[in-house]
CSV table of C-alpha atoms in Angstrom, one decimal:
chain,number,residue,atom,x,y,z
A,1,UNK,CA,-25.4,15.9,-14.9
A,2,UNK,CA,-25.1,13.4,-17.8
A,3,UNK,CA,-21.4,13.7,-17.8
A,4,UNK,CA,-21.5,13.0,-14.3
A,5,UNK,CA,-23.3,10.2,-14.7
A,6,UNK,CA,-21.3,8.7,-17.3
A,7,UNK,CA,-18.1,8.9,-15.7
A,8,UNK,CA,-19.7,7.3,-12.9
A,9,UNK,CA,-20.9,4.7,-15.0
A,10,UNK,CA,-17.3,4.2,-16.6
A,11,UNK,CA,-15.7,4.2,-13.3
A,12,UNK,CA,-18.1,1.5,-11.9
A,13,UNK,CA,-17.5,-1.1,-15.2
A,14,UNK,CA,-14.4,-0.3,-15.8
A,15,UNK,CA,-13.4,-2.9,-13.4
A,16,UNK,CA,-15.4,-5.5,-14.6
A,17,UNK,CA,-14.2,-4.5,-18.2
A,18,UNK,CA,-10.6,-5.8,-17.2
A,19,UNK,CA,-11.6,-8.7,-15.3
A,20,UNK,CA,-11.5,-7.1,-11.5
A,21,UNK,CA,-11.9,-9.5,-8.7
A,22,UNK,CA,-11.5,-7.2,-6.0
A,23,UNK,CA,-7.9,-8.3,-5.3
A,24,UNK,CA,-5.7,-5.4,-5.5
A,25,UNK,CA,-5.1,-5.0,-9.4
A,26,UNK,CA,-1.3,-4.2,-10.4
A,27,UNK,CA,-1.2,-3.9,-14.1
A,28,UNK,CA,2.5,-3.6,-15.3
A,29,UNK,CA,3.0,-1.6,-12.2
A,30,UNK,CA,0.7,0.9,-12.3
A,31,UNK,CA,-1.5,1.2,-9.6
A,32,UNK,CA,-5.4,1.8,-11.2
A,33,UNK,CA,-9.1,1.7,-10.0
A,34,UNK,CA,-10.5,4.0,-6.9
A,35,UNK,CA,-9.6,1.8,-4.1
A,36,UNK,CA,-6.3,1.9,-4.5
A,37,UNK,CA,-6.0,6.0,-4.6
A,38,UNK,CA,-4.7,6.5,-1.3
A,39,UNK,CA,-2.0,3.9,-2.3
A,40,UNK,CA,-1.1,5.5,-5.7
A,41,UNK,CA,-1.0,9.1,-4.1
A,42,UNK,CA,1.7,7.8,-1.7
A,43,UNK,CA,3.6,6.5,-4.2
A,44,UNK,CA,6.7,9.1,-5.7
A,45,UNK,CA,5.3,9.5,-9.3
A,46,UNK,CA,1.7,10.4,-10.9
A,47,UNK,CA,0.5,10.1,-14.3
A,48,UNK,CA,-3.3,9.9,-15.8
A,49,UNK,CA,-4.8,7.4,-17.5
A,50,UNK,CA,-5.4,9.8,-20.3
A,51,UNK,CA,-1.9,11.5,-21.2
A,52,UNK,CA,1.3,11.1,-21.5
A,53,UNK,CA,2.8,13.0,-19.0
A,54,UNK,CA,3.5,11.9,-15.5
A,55,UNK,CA,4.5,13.9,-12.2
A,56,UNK,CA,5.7,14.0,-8.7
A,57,UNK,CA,2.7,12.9,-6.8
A,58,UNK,CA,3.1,16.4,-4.4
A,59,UNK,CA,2.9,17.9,-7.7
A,60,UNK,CA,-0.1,20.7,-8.5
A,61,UNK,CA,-0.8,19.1,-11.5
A,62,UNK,CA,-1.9,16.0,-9.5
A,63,UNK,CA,-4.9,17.4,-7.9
A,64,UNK,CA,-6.4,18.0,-11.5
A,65,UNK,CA,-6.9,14.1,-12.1
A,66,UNK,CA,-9.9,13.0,-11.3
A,67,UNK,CA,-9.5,9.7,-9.1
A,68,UNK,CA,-10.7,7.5,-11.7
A,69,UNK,CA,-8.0,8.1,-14.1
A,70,UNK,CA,-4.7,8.6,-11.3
A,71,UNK,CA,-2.5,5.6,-11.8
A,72,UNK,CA,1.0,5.9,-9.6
A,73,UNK,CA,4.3,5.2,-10.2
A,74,UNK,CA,7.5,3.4,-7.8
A,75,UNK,CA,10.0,4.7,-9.4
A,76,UNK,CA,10.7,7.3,-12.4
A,77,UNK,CA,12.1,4.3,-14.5
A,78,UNK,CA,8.6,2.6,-14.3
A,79,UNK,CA,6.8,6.4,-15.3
A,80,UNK,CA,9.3,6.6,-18.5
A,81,UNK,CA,8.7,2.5,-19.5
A,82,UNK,CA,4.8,3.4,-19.6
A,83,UNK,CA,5.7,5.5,-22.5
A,84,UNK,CA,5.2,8.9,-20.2
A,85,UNK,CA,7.2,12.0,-20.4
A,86,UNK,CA,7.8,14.3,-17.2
A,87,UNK,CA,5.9,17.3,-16.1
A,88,UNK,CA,7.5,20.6,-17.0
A,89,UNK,CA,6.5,22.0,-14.1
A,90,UNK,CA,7.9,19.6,-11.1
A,91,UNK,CA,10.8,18.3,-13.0
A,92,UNK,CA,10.2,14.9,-12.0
């Protein structure tokens, strides 16, 4: 429970942290913060927040990040400029 609630606390200032106005936030293209999930997952590429590995988004891996920490990729040039290497599973 208290791990819950401290990711729910994170993911709620967070935001505020960073300066978010409610504008849809682009920060060196990644996509970031919940409401923009359904955006990030349609995107081609997937990465976390916390790693430094980044995936197809149809990729098995991408169901394992939590929505808090899913960022998404245009292209695979932007996924490899973030500093990210790809999955060794998809191939990306």
């Amino acid at each position: 429970m208290k791990k819950f609630a401290l990711a729910l606390l994170l993911a709620l200032l967070f935001p505020l942290a960073v300066g978010f106005t409610g504008d849809p936030c682009i920060h060196q293209g990644q996509l970031t913060f919940e409401s923009h999930i359904a955006e990030a997952k349609t995107l081609a590429y997937a990465a976390s927040v916390n790693s430094d590995v980044f995936h197809h988004s149809w990729c098995h891996y991408v169901g394992r990040i939590r929505s808090y920490n899913l960022i998404g990729f245009k292209s695979r040039a932007e996924a490899v400029n973030s500093g990210r290497r790809p999955c060794k599973v998809c191939r990306p």
